[in-house]
Amino acid sequence: MESVSEEWLVRQTPEVQAVLRILLNRIAELEAKLGKDSSNSSKPPSTQHPHAKLSKQAQKKAKRKSGGQPGHPKHERSLVSAHECDGVIVCLPAECRRCGEPLNGTDPQPLRHQVWEIPEIKPSITEYQLHRLRCSCGKTTCGELPPGVPVGMAGPRLVALSALLMVCFRLSKRRCACFWNKSWVRRLRLPG
């Protein structure tokens, strides 16, 4: 459609001119929005249909590959001192990898490789035996638990762990109870 000339518009009645100006302004607004999506406007991404195609501007390929760029500083966990490790295993080669000649001696600055692991979770169980003894008068008296020992089966750290699993990690009581059961771990085919 060709644009409406101002000369033609002036020849129309004032009512028609007003309606035409409103419609022409609305058409201009819609044409300006035509091609805009959540990537190039203030529209939130949730208003866009999930299968809608992105604009050409949003589809442009990145100039660089993903990941670390050549020449960037290396980011890795720093090694702890050998004295802080629970164990140090010295790995010495027995023979030359080229000729097979036996090797002996040690490297003053060996390559260090540290593996972090969580220890096996095994509950510490303490049994308190409360003896009931009979007096010569015929009355029996039972021993008492030492101060600080909970009356129930769970200690304060177990109660805290159970609360963490159920409240923060939203495990059911059944799954929380299965946390300690190794047969449950085997059913999931997890190592351990």
PDB file of N, CA and C in Angstrom, residues 132-141:
ATOM      1  N   ARG A 132      19.648 -52.158  87.136  1.00  0.00           N
ATOM      2  CA  ARG A 132      18.631 -52.052  88.185  1.00  0.00           C
ATOM      3  C   ARG A 132      19.065 -52.998  89.302  1.00  0.00           C
ATOM      4  N   LEU A 133      19.349 -52.403  90.459  1.00  0.00           N
ATOM      5  CA  LEU A 133      19.839 -53.197  91.592  1.00  0.00           C
ATOM      6  C   LEU A 133      18.822 -53.178  92.727  1.00  0.00           C
ATOM      7  N   ARG A 134      18.783 -54.311  93.454  1.00  0.00           N
ATOM      8  CA  ARG A 134      17.836 -54.453  94.568  1.00  0.00           C
ATOM      9  C   ARG A 134      18.571 -54.208  95.885  1.00  0.00           C
ATOM     10  N   CYS A 135      17.938 -53.441  96.708  1.00  0.00           N
ATOM     11  CA  CYS A 135      18.486 -53.113  98.028  1.00  0.00           C
ATOM     12  C   CYS A 135      18.054 -54.197  99.026  1.00  0.00           C
ATOM     13  N   SER A 136      18.718 -54.223 100.187  1.00  0.00           N
ATOM     14  CA  SER A 136      18.355 -55.193 101.232  1.00  0.00           C
ATOM     15  C   SER A 136      16.960 -54.934 101.767  1.00  0.00           C
ATOM     16  N   CYS A 137      16.456 -53.688 101.578  1.00  0.00           N
ATOM     17  CA  CYS A 137      15.095 -53.377 102.040  1.00  0.00           C
ATOM     18  C   CYS A 137      14.043 -53.880 101.062  1.00  0.00           C
ATOM     19  N   GLY A 138      14.473 -54.384  99.902  1.00  0.00           N
ATOM     20  CA  GLY A 138      13.525 -54.922  98.931  1.00  0.00           C
ATOM     21  C   GLY A 138      13.217 -53.977  97.777  1.00  0.00           C
ATOM     22  N   LYS A 139      13.622 -52.714  97.856  1.00  0.00           N
ATOM     23  CA  LYS A 139      13.349 -51.720  96.807  1.00  0.00           C
ATOM     24  C   LYS A 139      14.432 -51.815  95.742  1.00  0.00           C
ATOM     25  N   THR A 140      14.042 -51.660  94.428  1.00  0.00           N
ATOM     26  CA  THR A 140      15.022 -51.657  93.337  1.00  0.00           C
ATOM     27  C   THR A 140      15.281 -50.226  92.890  1.00  0.00           C
ATOM     28  N   THR A 141      16.528 -49.961  92.509  1.00  0.00           N
ATOM     29  CA  THR A 141      16.924 -48.641  92.017  1.00  0.00           C
ATOM     30  C   THR A 141      17.674 -48.828  90.707  1.00  0.00           C
TER      31      THR A 141
END
